[in-house]
Short mmCIF file of C-alpha atoms and ligand atoms in Angstrom, two decimals:
data_model
loop_
_atom_site.label_atom_id
_atom_site.label_comp_id
_atom_site.label_asym_id
_atom_site.label_seq_id
_atom_site.Cartn_x
_atom_site.Cartn_y
_atom_site.Cartn_z
CA MET Z 246 -53.20 20.21 69.59
CA ILE Z 247 -55.88 18.54 71.71
CA LYS Z 248 -59.23 20.33 71.67
CA PHE Z 249 -60.90 19.75 75.01
CA ASP Z 250 -64.63 19.93 75.40
CA THR Z 251 -65.56 23.06 77.40
CA ASN Z 252 -67.35 20.75 79.86
CA LEU Z 253 -64.05 19.04 80.66
CA ILE Z 254 -62.26 22.37 81.10
CA THR Z 255 -65.03 23.53 83.45
CA ALA Z 256 -64.87 20.23 85.33
CA MET Z 257 -61.07 20.44 85.75
CA THR Z 258 -61.48 23.94 87.19
CA GLU Z 259 -64.10 22.67 89.63
CA TRP Z 260 -61.93 19.72 90.73
CA ARG Z 261 -58.92 22.01 91.12
CA ARG Z 262 -60.86 24.46 93.27
CA HIS Z 263 -62.42 21.67 95.32
CA ILE Z 264 -58.98 20.24 96.13
CA HIS Z 265 -57.71 23.76 96.86
CA THR Z 266 -60.59 24.35 99.29
CA PHE Z 267 -59.78 21.20 101.32
CA PRO Z 268 -55.98 20.97 101.40
CA GLU Z 269 -54.28 18.07 103.19
CA CYS Z 270 -50.60 17.67 104.01
CA GLY Z 271 -47.95 14.97 104.00
CA PHE Z 272 -49.29 11.43 104.04
CA GLU Z 273 -52.63 12.62 105.46
CA VAL Z 274 -54.25 13.18 102.08
CA ASP Z 275 -57.09 10.68 102.51
CA GLN Z 276 -59.95 12.94 101.39
CA THR Z 277 -57.99 14.07 98.34
CA ALA Z 278 -57.16 10.46 97.46
CA ASP Z 279 -60.86 9.51 97.94
CA PHE Z 280 -61.88 12.33 95.61
CA ILE Z 281 -59.39 11.30 92.92
CA ALA Z 282 -60.15 7.57 93.21
CA GLU Z 283 -63.88 8.23 92.94
CA LYS Z 284 -63.39 10.24 89.73
CA LEU Z 285 -61.09 7.66 88.12
CA THR Z 286 -63.42 4.80 89.01
CA SER Z 287 -66.41 6.66 87.56
CA TRP Z 288 -64.64 6.70 84.17
CA GLY Z 289 -64.03 2.95 84.27
CA ILE Z 290 -60.37 3.26 85.26
CA GLU Z 291 -59.12 0.51 87.59
CA VAL Z 292 -57.74 2.04 90.80
CA VAL Z 293 -55.27 0.49 93.23
CA ARG Z 294 -55.03 2.36 96.51
CA GLY Z 295 -52.82 2.35 99.57
CA ILE Z 296 -49.46 2.36 97.80
CA GLY Z 297 -47.04 4.27 100.00
CA GLN Z 298 -49.81 4.61 102.62
CA VAL Z 299 -52.26 6.76 100.65
CA GLY Z 300 -50.78 6.89 97.14
CA LEU Z 301 -52.92 5.54 94.34
CA VAL Z 302 -52.49 4.28 90.81
CA GLY Z 303 -55.13 4.39 88.07
CA ILE Z 304 -54.68 1.81 85.31
CA LEU Z 305 -56.09 2.34 81.82
CA LYS Z 306 -55.41 -0.23 79.10
CA ASN Z 307 -56.26 0.08 75.44
CA GLY Z 308 -55.53 -2.08 72.40
CA ASP Z 309 -52.91 -4.82 72.32
CA GLY Z 310 -49.83 -2.63 72.85
CA LYS Z 311 -47.31 -3.94 75.38
CA ALA Z 312 -45.77 -0.52 76.09
CA SER Z 313 -46.72 1.50 79.16
CA VAL Z 314 -46.20 4.93 80.65
CA GLY Z 315 -46.53 6.40 84.15
CA LEU Z 316 -47.86 9.94 84.51
CA ARG Z 317 -47.40 11.32 87.99
CA ALA Z 318 -49.11 14.06 90.00
CA ASP Z 319 -48.66 15.05 93.65
CA MET Z 320 -51.59 15.56 96.04
CA ASP Z 321 -50.17 17.22 99.17
CA ALA Z 322 -50.46 20.80 100.43
CA LEU Z 323 -48.29 22.92 102.78
CA GLN Z 324 -48.57 24.05 106.41
CA ILE Z 325 -49.24 27.65 105.39
CA LYS Z 326 -52.12 29.92 106.44
CA GLU Z 327 -53.67 31.09 103.19
CA GLN Z 328 -54.00 34.86 102.75
CA ASN Z 329 -56.26 34.77 99.70
CA THR Z 330 -59.92 35.74 100.01
CA PHE Z 331 -61.53 34.13 96.95
CA ASP Z 332 -64.36 31.59 97.30
CA HIS Z 333 -62.20 28.50 96.88
CA CYS Z 334 -59.66 29.56 99.52
CA SER Z 335 -58.59 26.96 102.12
CA ARG Z 336 -61.13 25.82 104.70
CA HIS Z 337 -58.52 23.71 106.51
CA HIS Z 338 -56.92 26.10 108.97
CA GLY Z 339 -53.16 26.46 108.57
CA LYS Z 340 -53.05 24.30 105.43
CA MET Z 341 -52.85 25.53 101.89
CA HIS Z 342 -52.20 24.38 98.33
CA ALA Z 343 -49.39 26.92 97.85
CA CYS Z 344 -47.38 24.75 95.45
CA GLY Z 345 -50.15 24.02 92.95
CA HIS Z 346 -50.44 20.29 93.61
CA ASP Z 347 -54.20 20.85 93.45
CA GLY Z 348 -53.68 21.88 89.83
CA HIS Z 349 -51.32 18.98 89.11
CA SER Z 350 -53.95 16.50 90.36
CA ALA Z 351 -56.73 18.21 88.38
CA MET Z 352 -54.67 18.26 85.14
CA LEU Z 353 -53.91 14.57 85.43
CA LEU Z 354 -57.56 13.82 86.22
CA GLY Z 355 -58.51 15.79 83.10
CA ALA Z 356 -56.11 13.73 81.01
CA ALA Z 357 -57.42 10.49 82.55
CA SER Z 358 -61.00 11.47 81.78
CA TYR Z 359 -60.10 12.32 78.16
CA LEU Z 360 -58.04 9.18 77.59
CA ALA Z 361 -60.73 6.96 79.14
CA GLN Z 362 -63.24 8.40 76.69
CA HIS Z 363 -61.15 8.80 73.52
CA ARG Z 364 -58.75 5.86 73.92
CA SER Z 365 -56.19 7.64 71.74
CA PHE Z 366 -53.33 5.28 72.67
CA ASN Z 367 -52.28 1.64 72.39
CA GLY Z 368 -50.89 0.17 75.61
CA THR Z 369 -51.25 0.99 79.30
CA VAL Z 370 -51.33 4.36 81.01
CA TYR Z 371 -50.64 4.42 84.76
CA PHE Z 372 -51.90 7.54 86.51
CA ILE Z 373 -49.78 7.90 89.64
CA PHE Z 374 -51.04 10.16 92.45
CA GLN Z 375 -48.51 10.45 95.26
CA PRO Z 376 -48.64 11.88 98.79
CA ASP Z 377 -45.98 13.86 100.65
CA GLU Z 378 -43.92 15.44 97.91
CA GLU Z 379 -43.09 18.48 100.04
CA HIS Z 380 -41.10 16.49 102.62
CA GLY Z 381 -39.50 14.36 99.94
CA CYS Z 382 -40.93 11.07 101.22
CA GLY Z 383 -44.02 10.24 99.12
CA ALA Z 384 -42.39 9.04 95.91
CA GLN Z 385 -39.94 6.85 97.82
CA ALA Z 386 -42.77 5.45 99.97
CA MET Z 387 -44.65 4.38 96.82
CA ILE Z 388 -41.46 2.86 95.38
CA ASN Z 389 -40.77 1.00 98.65
CA ASP Z 390 -44.32 -0.30 98.49
CA GLY Z 391 -43.66 -1.88 95.10
CA LEU Z 392 -44.82 0.80 92.66
CA PHE Z 393 -42.48 -0.43 89.95
CA GLU Z 394 -42.79 -4.15 90.74
CA ARG Z 395 -46.56 -4.29 91.02
CA PHE Z 396 -47.05 -2.17 87.90
CA ASP Z 397 -45.07 -2.71 84.73
CA ILE Z 398 -44.21 0.93 84.04
CA ASP Z 399 -41.67 1.54 81.26
CA ALA Z 400 -40.99 5.21 81.98
CA VAL Z 401 -42.32 7.97 84.24
CA TYR Z 402 -43.12 11.62 83.60
CA GLY Z 403 -43.81 14.48 85.97
CA LEU Z 404 -44.97 18.08 85.57
CA HIS Z 405 -44.87 21.11 87.88
CA ASN Z 406 -46.28 24.58 87.42
CA LEU Z 407 -43.87 27.52 87.49
CA PRO Z 408 -44.98 31.05 88.42
CA GLY Z 409 -43.15 33.81 86.56
CA LEU Z 410 -43.10 31.79 83.34
CA PRO Z 411 -45.88 32.81 80.90
CA ALA Z 412 -48.98 30.60 81.08
CA GLY Z 413 -48.58 27.47 78.97
CA HIS Z 414 -44.85 27.86 78.33
CA PHE Z 415 -42.81 24.74 79.00
CA LEU Z 416 -39.25 24.27 80.28
CA ILE Z 417 -37.23 21.10 80.33
CA ARG Z 418 -33.68 19.89 79.84
CA PRO Z 419 -31.98 16.51 79.50
CA GLY Z 420 -29.79 15.62 82.48
CA SER Z 421 -29.92 17.48 85.79
CA LEU Z 422 -32.96 19.75 85.98
CA MET Z 423 -33.22 20.30 89.72
CA ALA Z 424 -30.84 20.13 92.65
CA SER Z 425 -30.58 17.70 95.51
CA GLU Z 426 -31.39 18.93 98.99
CA SER Z 427 -29.45 17.65 101.98
CA SER Z 428 -28.91 18.82 105.52
CA PHE Z 429 -26.00 18.18 107.84
CA GLN Z 430 -25.35 18.38 111.55
CA ILE Z 431 -21.87 18.44 113.09
CA ARG Z 432 -21.65 18.10 116.89
CA ILE Z 433 -18.19 19.01 118.21
CA GLN Z 434 -17.32 18.01 121.77
CA GLY Z 435 -14.49 19.96 123.41
CA ILE Z 436 -13.67 20.61 127.05
CA GLY Z 437 -15.43 23.62 128.48
CA GLY Z 438 -14.14 25.79 131.25
CA HIS Z 439 -13.36 29.26 132.58
CA ALA Z 440 -13.14 31.91 129.86
CA ALA Z 441 -10.05 33.29 131.63
CA MET Z 442 -8.15 29.97 131.34
CA PRO Z 443 -8.70 28.59 127.84
CA HIS Z 444 -5.48 26.56 127.98
CA THR Z 445 -7.11 24.16 130.46
CA GLY Z 446 -9.75 23.02 127.97
CA VAL Z 447 -10.51 22.45 124.30
CA ASP Z 448 -12.55 25.33 122.96
CA PRO Z 449 -15.14 23.91 120.52
CA ILE Z 450 -15.93 27.42 119.23
CA VAL Z 451 -12.44 27.75 117.78
CA VAL Z 452 -12.64 24.20 116.40
CA GLY Z 453 -16.11 24.82 114.97
CA SER Z 454 -14.99 28.07 113.36
CA GLN Z 455 -12.15 26.25 111.61
CA VAL Z 456 -14.62 23.60 110.48
CA ILE Z 457 -16.88 26.26 108.94
CA LEU Z 458 -13.95 27.78 107.07
CA GLY Z 459 -12.86 24.28 106.04
CA LEU Z 460 -16.33 23.60 104.60
CA GLN Z 461 -15.86 26.57 102.27
CA THR Z 462 -13.08 24.65 100.50
CA ILE Z 463 -15.41 21.85 99.41
CA VAL Z 464 -16.98 23.82 96.56
CA SER Z 465 -13.88 25.93 95.83
CA ARG Z 466 -11.20 23.22 96.07
CA SER Z 467 -12.73 19.73 95.99
CA LEU Z 468 -15.31 19.96 93.21
CA ASN Z 469 -14.78 20.29 89.47
CA ALA Z 470 -15.40 23.97 88.69
CA ILE Z 471 -16.95 23.21 85.29
CA ARG Z 472 -18.96 20.12 86.04
CA ASP Z 473 -19.95 20.11 89.72
CA THR Z 474 -22.16 23.07 90.60
CA ALA Z 475 -22.99 22.98 94.31
CA VAL Z 476 -23.89 25.05 97.35
CA VAL Z 477 -22.66 24.23 100.88
CA SER Z 478 -24.05 26.55 103.55
CA ALA Z 479 -23.52 26.43 107.32
CA THR Z 480 -26.71 28.05 108.59
CA GLU Z 481 -26.66 27.52 112.39
CA PHE Z 482 -23.92 27.65 115.03
CA ILE Z 483 -25.19 26.69 118.47
CA THR Z 484 -23.10 26.59 121.67
CA ASN Z 485 -23.74 25.95 125.35
CA GLY Z 486 -21.33 28.69 126.44
CA THR Z 487 -22.08 32.00 128.13
CA VAL Z 488 -20.22 35.27 128.63
CA ASN Z 489 -17.49 33.91 130.95
CA VAL Z 490 -17.74 30.21 130.09
CA ILE Z 491 -16.04 28.42 127.24
CA PRO Z 492 -18.64 25.93 126.01
CA SER Z 493 -18.13 22.19 126.01
CA GLU Z 494 -20.02 21.69 122.78
CA VAL Z 495 -20.84 23.32 119.46
CA VAL Z 496 -23.47 22.20 116.98
CA ILE Z 497 -23.16 23.35 113.38
CA LYS Z 498 -26.10 22.79 111.06
CA GLY Z 499 -26.42 23.53 107.37
CA ASP Z 500 -27.70 22.75 103.94
CA CYS Z 501 -26.24 21.42 100.64
CA ARG Z 502 -27.48 21.51 97.05
CA CYS Z 503 -25.95 19.91 93.98
CA PHE Z 504 -26.91 18.38 90.65
CA THR Z 505 -25.47 14.87 90.48
CA GLU Z 506 -25.25 11.95 92.86
CA ASP Z 507 -21.45 11.85 92.33
CA THR Z 508 -21.15 15.42 93.58
CA LEU Z 509 -23.47 14.62 96.46
CA ALA Z 510 -21.31 11.67 97.57
CA ARG Z 511 -18.14 13.74 97.19
CA ILE Z 512 -19.54 16.58 99.34
CA GLU Z 513 -20.55 14.20 102.12
CA LYS Z 514 -17.18 12.45 102.08
CA ARG Z 515 -15.12 15.66 102.06
CA MET Z 516 -17.27 17.16 104.78
CA GLU Z 517 -16.58 14.33 107.20
CA GLN Z 518 -12.85 14.30 106.30
CA ILE Z 519 -12.60 18.01 107.10
CA VAL Z 520 -14.49 17.66 110.38
CA ALA Z 521 -12.46 14.61 111.43
CA GLY Z 522 -9.10 16.20 110.55
CA ILE Z 523 -9.73 19.51 112.30
CA CYS Z 524 -11.21 17.85 115.39
CA GLN Z 525 -8.30 15.43 115.62
CA ALA Z 526 -5.77 18.29 115.37
CA ALA Z 527 -7.55 20.13 118.20
CA GLY Z 528 -8.18 17.14 120.45
CA ALA Z 529 -11.95 17.43 120.11
CA SER Z 530 -14.40 14.67 119.26
CA TYR Z 531 -17.33 14.89 116.87
CA GLU Z 532 -20.54 13.35 115.60
CA PHE Z 533 -21.41 13.85 111.96
CA GLU Z 534 -24.82 13.41 110.37
CA PHE Z 535 -25.66 13.96 106.71
CA ILE Z 536 -29.31 13.56 105.70
CA ASN Z 537 -30.31 13.55 102.06
CA THR Z 538 -33.94 14.62 101.62
CA PHE Z 539 -34.13 15.05 97.84
CA TYR Z 540 -31.91 13.54 95.17
CA PRO Z 541 -31.05 15.62 92.11
CA THR Z 542 -33.80 15.41 89.47
CA ILE Z 543 -32.12 13.92 86.41
CA ASN Z 544 -34.04 13.57 83.16
CA SER Z 545 -33.08 10.75 80.82
CA GLU Z 546 -32.20 11.85 77.31
CA TYR Z 547 -34.62 9.82 75.20
CA GLU Z 548 -37.67 10.47 77.39
CA THR Z 549 -36.83 14.19 77.53
CA GLY Z 550 -36.94 14.15 73.73
CA LEU Z 551 -40.41 12.57 73.84
CA ALA Z 552 -41.53 15.18 76.38
CA VAL Z 553 -40.27 17.99 74.12
CA VAL Z 554 -42.15 16.58 71.11
CA ALA Z 555 -45.36 16.25 73.17
CA ALA Z 556 -45.00 19.76 74.62
CA THR Z 557 -44.31 21.20 71.17
CA GLN Z 558 -47.41 19.54 69.75
CA ALA Z 559 -49.61 20.40 72.73
CA LEU Z 560 -48.41 23.94 73.41
CA GLY Z 561 -46.66 25.21 70.25
CA ALA Z 562 -42.95 25.32 69.37
CA GLU Z 563 -42.45 28.95 70.49
CA GLN Z 564 -43.65 28.03 73.98
CA VAL Z 565 -41.12 25.26 74.55
CA ASN Z 566 -37.57 25.65 75.84
CA ALA Z 567 -35.94 22.23 75.48
CA ASN Z 568 -32.68 23.19 77.15
CA CYS Z 569 -33.50 25.49 80.06
CA GLU Z 570 -31.12 26.32 82.89
CA PRO Z 571 -31.24 24.00 85.92
CA PHE Z 572 -33.02 25.07 89.12
CA THR Z 573 -31.68 24.93 92.69
CA ILE Z 574 -35.12 23.92 94.02
CA SER Z 575 -35.76 20.21 94.59
CA GLU Z 576 -38.41 17.66 93.73
CA ASP Z 577 -39.05 14.17 95.05
CA PHE Z 578 -39.99 12.87 91.60
CA SER Z 579 -36.19 12.50 91.51
CA SER Z 580 -36.64 9.26 93.48
CA MET Z 581 -38.75 7.80 90.66
CA LEU Z 582 -36.19 8.92 88.07
CA ARG Z 583 -33.51 6.97 89.96
CA VAL Z 584 -35.44 3.77 89.23
CA LYS Z 585 -37.05 4.41 85.85
CA PRO Z 586 -36.16 6.51 82.83
CA GLY Z 587 -38.35 9.56 82.47
CA ALA Z 588 -38.59 13.31 82.33
CA TYR Z 589 -39.80 16.14 84.51
CA GLY Z 590 -40.98 19.39 82.97
CA LEU Z 591 -42.15 22.80 84.16
CA LEU Z 592 -45.32 24.48 82.91
CA GLY Z 593 -45.66 28.26 83.10
CA ASN Z 594 -48.29 29.31 85.65
CA GLY Z 595 -48.36 32.89 84.34
CA VAL Z 596 -46.85 36.25 85.16
CA GLU Z 597 -47.73 39.13 87.48
CA SER Z 598 -51.28 39.11 88.86
CA LYS Z 599 -52.36 36.06 86.83
CA GLY Z 600 -50.29 33.16 88.13
CA GLY Z 601 -47.10 35.08 88.91
CA CYS Z 602 -47.18 34.78 92.71
CA ALA Z 603 -44.28 32.63 93.94
CA LEU Z 604 -44.67 29.00 95.02
CA HIS Z 605 -45.04 28.51 98.80
CA ASN Z 606 -46.31 32.09 99.18
CA PRO Z 607 -49.55 32.55 101.24
CA LYS Z 608 -51.09 34.45 98.30
CA TYR Z 609 -50.21 31.87 95.64
CA ASP Z 610 -52.95 30.29 93.53
CA PHE Z 611 -52.74 27.78 90.71
CA ASN Z 612 -53.79 29.39 87.44
CA ASP Z 613 -56.86 27.52 86.12
CA ASP Z 614 -56.11 28.75 82.59
CA ILE Z 615 -53.20 26.30 82.37
CA LEU Z 616 -55.23 23.18 83.27
CA LYS Z 617 -55.96 22.63 79.58
CA TYR Z 618 -52.26 23.00 78.71
CA GLY Z 619 -51.15 20.50 81.32
CA ALA Z 620 -53.87 18.00 80.44
CA GLY Z 621 -53.12 18.55 76.74
CA TYR Z 622 -49.47 17.74 77.34
CA TRP Z 623 -50.36 14.54 79.23
CA VAL Z 624 -52.82 13.33 76.58
CA THR Z 625 -50.37 14.08 73.74
CA LEU Z 626 -47.48 12.42 75.56
CA ALA Z 627 -49.50 9.27 76.31
CA GLY Z 628 -50.65 9.06 72.69
CA ASN Z 629 -47.10 9.52 71.33
CA VAL Z 630 -45.39 7.12 73.71
CA LEU Z 631 -48.08 4.47 73.22
CA GLU Z 632 -48.59 4.74 69.47
ZN1 ZN U 702 -43.61 22.84 97.05
ZN1 ZN U 703 -44.58 21.39 94.35
#
């Protein structure tokens, strides 16, 4: 177990609260990136900025080891009006660190500071700070900007706090840990007309209703009941009709979640087949749009094993669940895991009044007590991977 100097624990708390006080969203995290870059540079860590617009990478080499590891934190906040009243509450109106990315950045800074001083590894550690996790674009933007070509990163690791799990407990599993998130929009064009003479037109409400029932068969009849867990939900049904007018158009919108890219592809394909078949039978036309925002987060086996060993050493064996149930929430670290092996874990933020408030809630706050656990996990992992 890493014993952190109390000065470093105090400093991490200060950094965390500073970032919490000045939250920034999406790709507009310039002040946060400035703050992080300034800290890393002050410890002699080389910093490359402007990757994926405002993402940054800190590079710390030690010894002659050729191996490398990427440790990733996210920097962005949410468009939420904070309802807390403590001193470090948001001073940026309508923006708030309600997902704990302030804590993720502070934990990784703590680990960077420790590793820069103690050099307890042989190889290269890349500290990756990404923008825009919440909209699912930041990780991909950094990848598109050459993250894995410009930096020789063998494997990547990510960590997120989890309210409701006791402080310092750790959850992970090999394979699918978190779901994909996709949205769809189906526009059905019929022929509108007088509500008293439906036979003169093509009623898109009837067609759309059949489509919605057809979509229910994707999970129940097209996916493997044992292997392919998924959710397909139609959540909006919009028409341009009125009380005595059959509409000419219906728009159906909805949301899908699943745990593998195979399932994701199968859902999209079946969805369009169902829409096309029903519309053709009715004489309606359609437009179909399927937008994938988050891929499923899939941990590679070997790296998950390394994460479990590090978490066990840093947090204690009783605190670690190495085969937790998957979550239907999503995470854009998934984009990095599509390119590189790696593992994503969840760190307990605490229960009830101390860290138990749900993510994305206006009363949420990252629990400063777990900064040392997160930083301890990072330092241990880096030391183990780069022996
Ligand atoms: Zn979030
Ligand atoms: Zn988050």
